[in-house]
PDB file of C-alpha atoms and ligand atoms in Angstrom:
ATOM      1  CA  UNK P   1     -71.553  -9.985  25.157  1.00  0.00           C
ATOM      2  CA  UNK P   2     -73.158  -6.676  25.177  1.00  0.00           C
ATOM      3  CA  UNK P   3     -70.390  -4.076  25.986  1.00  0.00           C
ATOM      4  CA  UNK P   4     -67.572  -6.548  24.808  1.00  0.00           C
ATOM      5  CA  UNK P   5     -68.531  -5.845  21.023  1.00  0.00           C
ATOM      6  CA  UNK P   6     -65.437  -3.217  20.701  1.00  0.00           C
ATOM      7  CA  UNK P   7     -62.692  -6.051  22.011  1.00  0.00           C
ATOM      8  CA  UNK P   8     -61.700  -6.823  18.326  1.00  0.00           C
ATOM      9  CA  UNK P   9     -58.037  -6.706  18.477  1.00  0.00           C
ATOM     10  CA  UNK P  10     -57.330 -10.653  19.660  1.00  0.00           C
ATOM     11  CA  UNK P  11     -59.263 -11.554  16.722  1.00  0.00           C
ATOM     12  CA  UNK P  12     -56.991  -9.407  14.039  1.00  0.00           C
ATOM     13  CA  UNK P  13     -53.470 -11.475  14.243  1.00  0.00           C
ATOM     14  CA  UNK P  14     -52.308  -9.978  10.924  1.00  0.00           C
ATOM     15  CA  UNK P  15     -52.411  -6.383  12.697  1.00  0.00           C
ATOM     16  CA  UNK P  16     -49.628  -8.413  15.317  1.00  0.00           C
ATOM     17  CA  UNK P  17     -47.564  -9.281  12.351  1.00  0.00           C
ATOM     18  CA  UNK P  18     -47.356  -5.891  10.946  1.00  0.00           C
ATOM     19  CA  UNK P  19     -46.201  -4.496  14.255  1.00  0.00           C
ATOM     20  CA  UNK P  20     -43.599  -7.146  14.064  1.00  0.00           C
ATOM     21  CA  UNK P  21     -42.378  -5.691  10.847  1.00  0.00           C
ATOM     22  CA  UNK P  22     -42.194  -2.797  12.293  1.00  0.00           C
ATOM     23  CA  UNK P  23     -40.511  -4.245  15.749  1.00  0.00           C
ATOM     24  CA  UNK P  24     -37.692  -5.207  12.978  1.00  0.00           C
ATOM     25  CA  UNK P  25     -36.980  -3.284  10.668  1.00  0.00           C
ATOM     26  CA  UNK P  26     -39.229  -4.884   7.458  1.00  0.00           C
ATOM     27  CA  UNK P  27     -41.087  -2.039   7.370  1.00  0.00           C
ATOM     28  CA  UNK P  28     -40.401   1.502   8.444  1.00  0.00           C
ATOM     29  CA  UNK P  29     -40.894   3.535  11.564  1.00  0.00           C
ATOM     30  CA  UNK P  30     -44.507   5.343  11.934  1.00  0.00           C
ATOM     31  CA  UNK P  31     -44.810   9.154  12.013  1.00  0.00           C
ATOM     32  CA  UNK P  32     -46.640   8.973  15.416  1.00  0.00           C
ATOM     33  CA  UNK P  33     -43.285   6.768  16.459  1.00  0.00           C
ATOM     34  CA  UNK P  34     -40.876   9.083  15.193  1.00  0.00           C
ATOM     35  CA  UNK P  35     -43.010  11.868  17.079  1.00  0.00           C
ATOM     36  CA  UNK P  36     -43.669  10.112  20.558  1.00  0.00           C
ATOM     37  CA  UNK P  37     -39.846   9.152  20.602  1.00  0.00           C
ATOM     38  CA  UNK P  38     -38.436  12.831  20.141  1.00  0.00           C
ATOM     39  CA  UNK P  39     -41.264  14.446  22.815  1.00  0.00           C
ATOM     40  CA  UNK P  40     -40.028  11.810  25.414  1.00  0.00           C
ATOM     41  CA  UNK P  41     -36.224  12.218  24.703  1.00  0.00           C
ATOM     42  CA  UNK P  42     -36.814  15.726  25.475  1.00  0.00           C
ATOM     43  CA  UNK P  43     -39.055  14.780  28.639  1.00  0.00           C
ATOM     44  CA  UNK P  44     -36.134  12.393  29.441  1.00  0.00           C
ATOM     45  CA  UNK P  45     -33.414  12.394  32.485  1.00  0.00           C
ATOM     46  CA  UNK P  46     -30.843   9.525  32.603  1.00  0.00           C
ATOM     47  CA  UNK P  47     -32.432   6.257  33.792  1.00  0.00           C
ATOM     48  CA  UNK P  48     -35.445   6.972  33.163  1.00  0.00           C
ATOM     49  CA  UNK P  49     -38.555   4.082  33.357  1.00  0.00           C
ATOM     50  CA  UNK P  50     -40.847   4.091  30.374  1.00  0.00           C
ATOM     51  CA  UNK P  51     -44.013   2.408  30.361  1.00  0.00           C
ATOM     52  CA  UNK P  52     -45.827   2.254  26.940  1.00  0.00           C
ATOM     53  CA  UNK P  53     -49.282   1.124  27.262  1.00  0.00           C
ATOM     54  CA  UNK P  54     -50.839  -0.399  24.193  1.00  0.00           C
ATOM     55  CA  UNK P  55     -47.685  -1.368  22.778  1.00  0.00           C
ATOM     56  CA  UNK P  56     -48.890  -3.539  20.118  1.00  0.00           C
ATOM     57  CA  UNK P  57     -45.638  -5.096  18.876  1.00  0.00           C
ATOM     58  CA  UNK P  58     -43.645  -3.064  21.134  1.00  0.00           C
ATOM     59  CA  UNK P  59     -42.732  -1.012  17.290  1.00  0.00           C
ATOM     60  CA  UNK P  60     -42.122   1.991  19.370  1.00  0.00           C
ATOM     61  CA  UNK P  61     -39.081   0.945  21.547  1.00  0.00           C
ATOM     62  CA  UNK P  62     -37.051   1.242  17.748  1.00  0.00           C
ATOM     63  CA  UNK P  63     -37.880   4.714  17.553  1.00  0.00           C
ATOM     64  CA  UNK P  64     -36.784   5.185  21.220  1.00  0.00           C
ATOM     65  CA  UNK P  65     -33.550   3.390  20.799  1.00  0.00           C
ATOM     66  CA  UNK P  66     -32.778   5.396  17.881  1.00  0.00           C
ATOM     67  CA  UNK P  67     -33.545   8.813  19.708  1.00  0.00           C
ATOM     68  CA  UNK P  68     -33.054   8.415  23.189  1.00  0.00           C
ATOM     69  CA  UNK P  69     -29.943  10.670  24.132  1.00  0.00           C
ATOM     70  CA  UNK P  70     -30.069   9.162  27.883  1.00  0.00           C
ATOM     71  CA  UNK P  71     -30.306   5.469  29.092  1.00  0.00           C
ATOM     72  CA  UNK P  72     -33.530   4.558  29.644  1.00  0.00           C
ATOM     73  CA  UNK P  73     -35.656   0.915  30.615  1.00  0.00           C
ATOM     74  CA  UNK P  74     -38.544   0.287  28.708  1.00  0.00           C
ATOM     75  CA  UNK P  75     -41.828  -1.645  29.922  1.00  0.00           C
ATOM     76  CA  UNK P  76     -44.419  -2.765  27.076  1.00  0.00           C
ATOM     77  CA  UNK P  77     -47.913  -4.010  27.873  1.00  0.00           C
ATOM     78  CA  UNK P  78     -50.899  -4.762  25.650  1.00  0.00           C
ATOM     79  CA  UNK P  79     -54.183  -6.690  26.435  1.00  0.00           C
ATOM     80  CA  UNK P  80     -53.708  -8.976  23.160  1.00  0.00           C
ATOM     81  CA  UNK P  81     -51.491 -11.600  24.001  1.00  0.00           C
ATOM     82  CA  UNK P  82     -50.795 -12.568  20.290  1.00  0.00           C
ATOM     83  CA  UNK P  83     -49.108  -9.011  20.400  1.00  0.00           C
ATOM     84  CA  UNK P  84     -47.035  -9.674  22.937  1.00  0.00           C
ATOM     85  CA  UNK P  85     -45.635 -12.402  22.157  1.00  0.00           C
ATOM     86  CA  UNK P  86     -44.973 -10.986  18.607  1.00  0.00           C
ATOM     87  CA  UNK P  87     -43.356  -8.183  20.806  1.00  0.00           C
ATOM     88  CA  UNK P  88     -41.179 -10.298  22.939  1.00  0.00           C
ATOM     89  CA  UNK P  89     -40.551 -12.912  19.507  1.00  0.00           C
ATOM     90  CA  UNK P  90     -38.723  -9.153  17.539  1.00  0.00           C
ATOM     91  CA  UNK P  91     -36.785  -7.860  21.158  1.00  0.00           C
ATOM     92  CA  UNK P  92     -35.337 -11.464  22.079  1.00  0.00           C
ATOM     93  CA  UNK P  93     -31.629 -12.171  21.535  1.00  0.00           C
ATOM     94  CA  UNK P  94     -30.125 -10.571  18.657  1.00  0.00           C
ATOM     95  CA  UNK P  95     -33.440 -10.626  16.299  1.00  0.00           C
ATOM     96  CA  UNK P  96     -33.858  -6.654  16.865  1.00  0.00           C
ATOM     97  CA  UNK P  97     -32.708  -5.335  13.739  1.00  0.00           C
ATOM     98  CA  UNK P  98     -31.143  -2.272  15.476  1.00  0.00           C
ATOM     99  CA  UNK P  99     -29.601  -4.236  18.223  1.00  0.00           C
ATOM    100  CA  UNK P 100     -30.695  -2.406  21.580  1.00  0.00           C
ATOM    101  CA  UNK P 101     -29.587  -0.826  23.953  1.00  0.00           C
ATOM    102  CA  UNK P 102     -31.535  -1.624  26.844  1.00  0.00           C
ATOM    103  CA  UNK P 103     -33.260  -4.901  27.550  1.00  0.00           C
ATOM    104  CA  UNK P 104     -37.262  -4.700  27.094  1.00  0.00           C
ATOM    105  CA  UNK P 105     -39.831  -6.165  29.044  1.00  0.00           C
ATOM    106  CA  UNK P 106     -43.624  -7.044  27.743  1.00  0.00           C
ATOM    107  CA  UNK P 107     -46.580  -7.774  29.507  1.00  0.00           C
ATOM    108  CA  UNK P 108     -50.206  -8.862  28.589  1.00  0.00           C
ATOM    109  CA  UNK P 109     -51.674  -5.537  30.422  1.00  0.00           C
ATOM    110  CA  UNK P 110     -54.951  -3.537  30.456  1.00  0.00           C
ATOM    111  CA  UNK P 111     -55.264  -0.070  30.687  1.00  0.00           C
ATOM    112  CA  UNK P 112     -58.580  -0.026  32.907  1.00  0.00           C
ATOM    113  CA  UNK P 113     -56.689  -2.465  35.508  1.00  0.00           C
ATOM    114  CA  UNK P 114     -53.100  -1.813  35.151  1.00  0.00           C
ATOM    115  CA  UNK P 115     -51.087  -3.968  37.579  1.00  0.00           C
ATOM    116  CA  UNK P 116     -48.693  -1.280  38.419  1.00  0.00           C
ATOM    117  CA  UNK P 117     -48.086   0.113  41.518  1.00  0.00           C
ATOM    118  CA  UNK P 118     -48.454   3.798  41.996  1.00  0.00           C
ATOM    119  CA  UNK P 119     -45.954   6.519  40.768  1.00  0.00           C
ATOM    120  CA  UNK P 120     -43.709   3.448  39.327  1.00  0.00           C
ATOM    121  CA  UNK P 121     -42.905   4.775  35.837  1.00  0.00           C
ATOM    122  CA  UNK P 122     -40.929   8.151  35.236  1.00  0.00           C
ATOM    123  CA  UNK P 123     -42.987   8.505  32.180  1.00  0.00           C
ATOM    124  CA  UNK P 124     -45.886   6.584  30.870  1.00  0.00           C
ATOM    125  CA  UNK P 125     -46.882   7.204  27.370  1.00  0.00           C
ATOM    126  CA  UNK P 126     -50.110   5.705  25.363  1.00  0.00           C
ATOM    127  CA  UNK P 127     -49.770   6.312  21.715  1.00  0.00           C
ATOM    128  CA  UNK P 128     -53.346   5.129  19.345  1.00  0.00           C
ATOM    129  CA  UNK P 129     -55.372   3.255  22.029  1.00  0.00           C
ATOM    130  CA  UNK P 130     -57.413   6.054  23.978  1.00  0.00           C
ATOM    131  CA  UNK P 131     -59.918   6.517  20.525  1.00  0.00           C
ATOM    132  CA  UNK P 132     -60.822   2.868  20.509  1.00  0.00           C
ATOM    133  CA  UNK P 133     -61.722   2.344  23.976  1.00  0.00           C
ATOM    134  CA  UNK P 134     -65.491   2.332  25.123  1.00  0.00           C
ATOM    135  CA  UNK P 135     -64.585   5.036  28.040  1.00  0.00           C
ATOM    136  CA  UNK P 136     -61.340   6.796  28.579  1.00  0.00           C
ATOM    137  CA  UNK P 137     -61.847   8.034  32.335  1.00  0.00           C
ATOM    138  CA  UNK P 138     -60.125   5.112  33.858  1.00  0.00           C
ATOM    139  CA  UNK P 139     -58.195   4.637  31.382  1.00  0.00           C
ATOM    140  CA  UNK P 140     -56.777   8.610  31.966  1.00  0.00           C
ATOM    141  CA  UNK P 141     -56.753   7.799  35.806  1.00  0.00           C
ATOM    142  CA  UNK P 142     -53.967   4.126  35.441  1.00  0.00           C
ATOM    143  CA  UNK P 143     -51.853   5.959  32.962  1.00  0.00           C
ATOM    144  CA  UNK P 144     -51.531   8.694  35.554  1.00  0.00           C
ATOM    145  CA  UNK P 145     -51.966   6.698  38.780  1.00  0.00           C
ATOM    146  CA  UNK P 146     -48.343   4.335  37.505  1.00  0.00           C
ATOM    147  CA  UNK P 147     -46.546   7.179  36.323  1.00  0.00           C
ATOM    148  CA  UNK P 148     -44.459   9.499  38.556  1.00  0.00           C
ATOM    149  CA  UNK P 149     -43.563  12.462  36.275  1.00  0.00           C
ATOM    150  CA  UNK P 150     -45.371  12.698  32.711  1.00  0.00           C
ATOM    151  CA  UNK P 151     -48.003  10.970  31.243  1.00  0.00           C
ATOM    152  CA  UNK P 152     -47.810  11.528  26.912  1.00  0.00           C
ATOM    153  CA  UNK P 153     -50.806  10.715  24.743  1.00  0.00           C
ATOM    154  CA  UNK P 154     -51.413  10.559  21.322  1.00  0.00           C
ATOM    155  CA  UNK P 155     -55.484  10.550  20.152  1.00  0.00           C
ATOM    156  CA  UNK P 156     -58.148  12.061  18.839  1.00  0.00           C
ATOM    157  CA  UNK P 157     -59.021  15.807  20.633  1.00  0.00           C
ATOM    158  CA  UNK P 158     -61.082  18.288  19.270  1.00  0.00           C
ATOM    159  CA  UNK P 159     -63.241  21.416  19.680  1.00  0.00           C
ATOM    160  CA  UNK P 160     -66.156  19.022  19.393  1.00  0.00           C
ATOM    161  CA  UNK P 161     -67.161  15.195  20.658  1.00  0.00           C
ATOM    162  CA  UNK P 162     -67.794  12.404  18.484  1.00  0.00           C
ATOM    163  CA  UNK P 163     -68.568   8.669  19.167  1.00  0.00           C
ATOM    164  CA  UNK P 164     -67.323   7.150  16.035  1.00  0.00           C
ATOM    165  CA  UNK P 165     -67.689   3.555  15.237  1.00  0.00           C
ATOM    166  CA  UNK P 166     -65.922   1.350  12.404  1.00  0.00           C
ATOM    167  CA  UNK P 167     -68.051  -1.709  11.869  1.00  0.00           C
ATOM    168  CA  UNK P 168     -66.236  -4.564  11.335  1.00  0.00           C
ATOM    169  CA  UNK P 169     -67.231  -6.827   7.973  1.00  0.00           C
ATOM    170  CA  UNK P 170     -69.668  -8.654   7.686  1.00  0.00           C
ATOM    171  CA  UNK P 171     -71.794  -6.510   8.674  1.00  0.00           C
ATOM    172  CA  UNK P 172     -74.082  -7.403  11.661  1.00  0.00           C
ATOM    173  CA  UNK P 173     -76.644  -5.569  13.872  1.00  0.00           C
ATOM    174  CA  UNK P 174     -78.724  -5.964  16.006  1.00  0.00           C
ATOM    175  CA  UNK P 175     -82.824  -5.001  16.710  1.00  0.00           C
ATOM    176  CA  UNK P 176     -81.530  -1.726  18.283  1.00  0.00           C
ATOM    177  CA  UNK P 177     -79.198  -1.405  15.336  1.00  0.00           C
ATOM    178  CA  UNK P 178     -75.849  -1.824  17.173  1.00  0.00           C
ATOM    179  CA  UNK P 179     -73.346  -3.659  15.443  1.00  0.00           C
ATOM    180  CA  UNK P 180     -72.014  -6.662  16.313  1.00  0.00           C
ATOM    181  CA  UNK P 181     -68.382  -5.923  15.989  1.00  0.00           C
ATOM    182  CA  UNK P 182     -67.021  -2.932  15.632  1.00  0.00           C
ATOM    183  CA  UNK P 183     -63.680  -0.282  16.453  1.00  0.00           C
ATOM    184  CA  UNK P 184     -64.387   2.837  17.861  1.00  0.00           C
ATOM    185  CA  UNK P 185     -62.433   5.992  16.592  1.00  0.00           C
ATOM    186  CA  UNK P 186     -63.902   8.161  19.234  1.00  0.00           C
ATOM    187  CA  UNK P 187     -63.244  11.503  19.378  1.00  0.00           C
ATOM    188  CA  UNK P 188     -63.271  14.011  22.449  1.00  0.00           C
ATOM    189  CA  UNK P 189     -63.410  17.130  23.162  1.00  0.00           C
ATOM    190  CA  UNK P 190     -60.555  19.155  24.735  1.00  0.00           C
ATOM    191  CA  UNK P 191     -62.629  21.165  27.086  1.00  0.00           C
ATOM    192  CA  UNK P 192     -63.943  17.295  28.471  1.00  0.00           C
ATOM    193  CA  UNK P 193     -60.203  16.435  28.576  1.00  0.00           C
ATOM    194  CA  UNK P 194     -58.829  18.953  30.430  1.00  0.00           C
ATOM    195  CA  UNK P 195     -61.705  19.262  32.745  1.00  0.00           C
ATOM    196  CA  UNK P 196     -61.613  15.286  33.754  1.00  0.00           C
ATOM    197  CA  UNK P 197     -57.475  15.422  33.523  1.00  0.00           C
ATOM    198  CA  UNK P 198     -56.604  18.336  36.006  1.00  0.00           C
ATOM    199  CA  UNK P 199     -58.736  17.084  39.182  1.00  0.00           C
ATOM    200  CA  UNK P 200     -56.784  13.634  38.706  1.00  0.00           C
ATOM    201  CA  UNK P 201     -54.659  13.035  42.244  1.00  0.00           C
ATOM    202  CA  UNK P 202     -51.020  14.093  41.539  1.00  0.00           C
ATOM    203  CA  UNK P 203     -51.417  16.263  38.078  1.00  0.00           C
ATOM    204  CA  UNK P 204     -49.971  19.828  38.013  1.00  0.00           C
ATOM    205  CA  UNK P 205     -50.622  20.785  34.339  1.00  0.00           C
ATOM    206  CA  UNK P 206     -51.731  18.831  31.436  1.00  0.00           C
ATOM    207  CA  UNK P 207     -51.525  20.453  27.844  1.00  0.00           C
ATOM    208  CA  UNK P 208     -52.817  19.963  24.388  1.00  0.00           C
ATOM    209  CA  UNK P 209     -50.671  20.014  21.099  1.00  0.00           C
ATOM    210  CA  UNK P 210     -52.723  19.321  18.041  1.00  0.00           C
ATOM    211  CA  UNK P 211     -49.966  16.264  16.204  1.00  0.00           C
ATOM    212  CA  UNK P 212     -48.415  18.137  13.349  1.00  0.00           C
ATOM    213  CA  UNK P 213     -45.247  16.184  13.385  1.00  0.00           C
ATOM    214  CA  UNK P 214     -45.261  13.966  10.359  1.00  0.00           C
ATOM    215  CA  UNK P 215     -43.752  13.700   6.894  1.00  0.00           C
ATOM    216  CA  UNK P 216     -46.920  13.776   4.527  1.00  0.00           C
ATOM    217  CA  UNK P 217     -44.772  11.836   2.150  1.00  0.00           C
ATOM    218  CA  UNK P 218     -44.569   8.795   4.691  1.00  0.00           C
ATOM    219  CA  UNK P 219     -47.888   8.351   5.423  1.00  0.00           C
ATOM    220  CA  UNK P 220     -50.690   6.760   3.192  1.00  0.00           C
ATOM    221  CA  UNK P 221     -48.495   3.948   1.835  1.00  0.00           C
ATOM    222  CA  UNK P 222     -50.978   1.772   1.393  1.00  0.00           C
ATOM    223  CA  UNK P 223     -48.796  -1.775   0.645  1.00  0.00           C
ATOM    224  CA  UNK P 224     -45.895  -3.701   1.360  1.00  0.00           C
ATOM    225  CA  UNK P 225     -44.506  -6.434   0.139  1.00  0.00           C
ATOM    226  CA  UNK P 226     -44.654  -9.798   2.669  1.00  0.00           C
ATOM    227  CA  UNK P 227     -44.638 -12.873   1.439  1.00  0.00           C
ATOM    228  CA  UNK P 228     -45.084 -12.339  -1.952  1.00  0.00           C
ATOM    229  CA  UNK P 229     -48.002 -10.638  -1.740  1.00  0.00           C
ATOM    230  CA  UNK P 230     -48.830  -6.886  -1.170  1.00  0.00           C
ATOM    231  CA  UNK P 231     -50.503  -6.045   1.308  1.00  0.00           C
ATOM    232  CA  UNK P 232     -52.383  -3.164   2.399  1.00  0.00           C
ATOM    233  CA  UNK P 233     -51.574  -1.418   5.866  1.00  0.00           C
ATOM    234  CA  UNK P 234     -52.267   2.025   5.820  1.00  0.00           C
ATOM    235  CA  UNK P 235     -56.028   3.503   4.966  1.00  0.00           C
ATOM    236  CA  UNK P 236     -54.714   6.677   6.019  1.00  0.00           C
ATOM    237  CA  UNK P 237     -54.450   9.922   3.418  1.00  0.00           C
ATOM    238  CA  UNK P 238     -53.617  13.733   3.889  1.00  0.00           C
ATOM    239  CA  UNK P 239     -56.304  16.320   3.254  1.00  0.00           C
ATOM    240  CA  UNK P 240     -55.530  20.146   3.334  1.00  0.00           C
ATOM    241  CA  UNK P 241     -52.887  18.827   5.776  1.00  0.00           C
ATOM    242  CA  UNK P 242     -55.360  16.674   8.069  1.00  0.00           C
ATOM    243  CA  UNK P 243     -55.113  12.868   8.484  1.00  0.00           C
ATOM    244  CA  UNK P 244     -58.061  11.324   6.715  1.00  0.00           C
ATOM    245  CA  UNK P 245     -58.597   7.318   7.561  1.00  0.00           C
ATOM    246  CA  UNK P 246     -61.385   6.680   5.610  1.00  0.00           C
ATOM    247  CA  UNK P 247     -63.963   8.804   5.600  1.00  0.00           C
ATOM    248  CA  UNK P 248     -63.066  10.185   8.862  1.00  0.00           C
ATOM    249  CA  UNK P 249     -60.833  13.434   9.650  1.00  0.00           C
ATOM    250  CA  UNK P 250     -59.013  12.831  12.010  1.00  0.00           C
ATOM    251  CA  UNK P 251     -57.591  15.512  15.184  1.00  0.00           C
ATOM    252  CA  UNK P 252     -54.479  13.863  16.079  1.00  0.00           C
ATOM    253  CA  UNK P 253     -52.860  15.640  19.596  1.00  0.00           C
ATOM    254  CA  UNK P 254     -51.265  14.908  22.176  1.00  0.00           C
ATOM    255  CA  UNK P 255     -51.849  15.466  25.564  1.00  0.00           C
ATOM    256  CA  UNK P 256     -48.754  16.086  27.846  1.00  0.00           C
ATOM    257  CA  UNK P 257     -49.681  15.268  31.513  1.00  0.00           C
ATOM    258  CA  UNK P 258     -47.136  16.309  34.034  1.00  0.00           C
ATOM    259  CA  UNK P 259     -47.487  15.501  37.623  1.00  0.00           C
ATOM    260  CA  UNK P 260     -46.655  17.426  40.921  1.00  0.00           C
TER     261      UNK P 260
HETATM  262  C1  SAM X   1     -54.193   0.957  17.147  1.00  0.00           C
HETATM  263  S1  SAM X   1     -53.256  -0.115  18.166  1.00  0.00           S
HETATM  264  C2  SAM X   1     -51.916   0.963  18.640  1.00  0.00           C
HETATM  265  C3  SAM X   1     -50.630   0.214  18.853  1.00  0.00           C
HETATM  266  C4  SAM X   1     -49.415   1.135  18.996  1.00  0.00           C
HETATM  267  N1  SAM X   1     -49.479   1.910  20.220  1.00  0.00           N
HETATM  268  C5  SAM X   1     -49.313   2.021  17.779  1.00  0.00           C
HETATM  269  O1  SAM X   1     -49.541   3.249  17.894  1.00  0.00           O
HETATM  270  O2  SAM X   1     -49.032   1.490  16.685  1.00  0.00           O
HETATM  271  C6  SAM X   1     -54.184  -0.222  19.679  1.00  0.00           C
HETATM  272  C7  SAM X   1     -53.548  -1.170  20.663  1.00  0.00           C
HETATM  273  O3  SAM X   1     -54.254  -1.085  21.907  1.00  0.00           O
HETATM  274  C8  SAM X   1     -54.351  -2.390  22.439  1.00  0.00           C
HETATM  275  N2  SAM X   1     -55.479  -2.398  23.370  1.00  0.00           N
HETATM  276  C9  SAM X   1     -56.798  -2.413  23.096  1.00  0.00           C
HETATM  277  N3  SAM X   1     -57.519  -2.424  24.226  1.00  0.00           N
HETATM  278  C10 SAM X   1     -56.613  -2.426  25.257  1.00  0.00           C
HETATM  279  C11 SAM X   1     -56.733  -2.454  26.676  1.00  0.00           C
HETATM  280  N4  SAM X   1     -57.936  -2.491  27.252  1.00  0.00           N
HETATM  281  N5  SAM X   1     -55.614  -2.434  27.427  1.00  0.00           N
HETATM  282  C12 SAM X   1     -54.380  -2.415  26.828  1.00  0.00           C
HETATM  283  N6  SAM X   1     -54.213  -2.409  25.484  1.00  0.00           N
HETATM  284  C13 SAM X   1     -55.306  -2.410  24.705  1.00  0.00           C
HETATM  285  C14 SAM X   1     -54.560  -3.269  21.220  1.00  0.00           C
HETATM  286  O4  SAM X   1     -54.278  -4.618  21.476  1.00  0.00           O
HETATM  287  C15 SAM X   1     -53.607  -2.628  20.224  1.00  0.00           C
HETATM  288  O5  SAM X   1     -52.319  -3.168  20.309  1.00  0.00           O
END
């Protein structure tokens, strides 16, 4: 059990079924979507393989279809099965609501074991995941290991470390005080990043952009209508500019890998 306490995500189906909105069309296309999809369309050449790891619903691909200039394939994979199938239930037949343009393909997947084999995606990209893992140095060393050109992230970077964790209602701990369920929304530090990054085999320059690219206006809507009922989605606010999810600032960035 001990170590295992983070792995909340199979138990939260009704996170799956907003990324399914979002996989068609219900609900709109996140910021960090919009964002991911126009740094890889520049990144892009024609044919291009795209692996996204931590897919969730595979919400992404919409933003890619929409911005893509070149034809591309697209590879999801996520470690929470309900997810995928979610993923692979919004992509099938004609149920996209933008009608795609190339054919997906989803995968239960985890990012400290990926069952790729090396150099076999053009560009890899892992968008929300890295801040609620336990570690992120494997994690960093399977996203570059399957990719062949560029590796893009999106998490939390700063001038500082933090281990952050959300504890998950109802609130449980242990005699050493650690919860018994919980999310991380870790934070690292750049200097750790780039450090651990540039000795990985393969990587010629990796590069830090602190995640400016969103429409204040579009994020911090906090319900939407589904099934009735409202419901809430979004914790997320803007302060003096910065993302705020709760009490917590957050240092969104990405991290552009590119490999020799
Ligand atoms: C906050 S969600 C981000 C989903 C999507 N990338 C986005 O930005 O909306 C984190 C995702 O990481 C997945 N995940 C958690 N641990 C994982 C692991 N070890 N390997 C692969 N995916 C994992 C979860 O199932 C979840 O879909």
């Amino acid at each position: 059990m001990k170590g295992e306490k983070w792995k909340t995500w199979d138990k939260t189906p009704k996170y799956g079924d907003v990324f399914y909105d979002r996989a068609t069309g219900k609900m709109p296309e996140m910021e960090s979507s919009k964002a991911v999809a126009s740094r890889i369309s520049r990144l892009a050449s024609a044919g291009d393989s795209i692996l996204d790891v931590g897919c969730g619903g595979g919400h992404y691909l919409v933003s890619l279809d929409k911005t893509m200039v070149k034809p591309f394939s697209y590879t999801g994979v996520d470690a929470t099965e309900y997810y995928i199938e979610k993923a692979k239930e919004a992509f099938s037949g004609k149920s996209a609501a933008t009608g795609l343009r190339c054919e997906p393909v989803f995968d239960t997947g985890d990012i400290f074991n990926l069952q790729h084999d090396d150099n076999s995606f053009d560009i890899v990209f892992c968008s929300n995941v890295l801040l609620h893992l336990p570690s992120v140095t494997r994690p960093l060393s399977e996203l570059v290991r399957v990719s062949r050109r560029y590796v893009l992230i999106r998490t939390l970077v700063g001038n500082e470390p933090f281990r952050i964790m959300h504890v998950i209602s109802p609130e449980e701990y242990n005699e050493d005080g650690d919860p018994e369920k919980f999310n991380y929304f870790n934070i690292y530090s750049e200097s750790f990043m780039r450090s651990f990054i540039s000795v990985l085999p393969g990587v010629k320059n990796v590069s830090f952009e602190p995640d400016n690219d969103f429409n204040p206006d579009n994020i911090g809507s906090t319900e939407y209508v589904r099934g009735g009922k409202e419901v809430p989605v979004n914790l997320t606010r803007i302060i003096n500019g910065m993302q705020v999810n709760n009490y917590i600032i957050e240092p969104w960035c990405f991290v552009l890998i590119e490999k020799k």
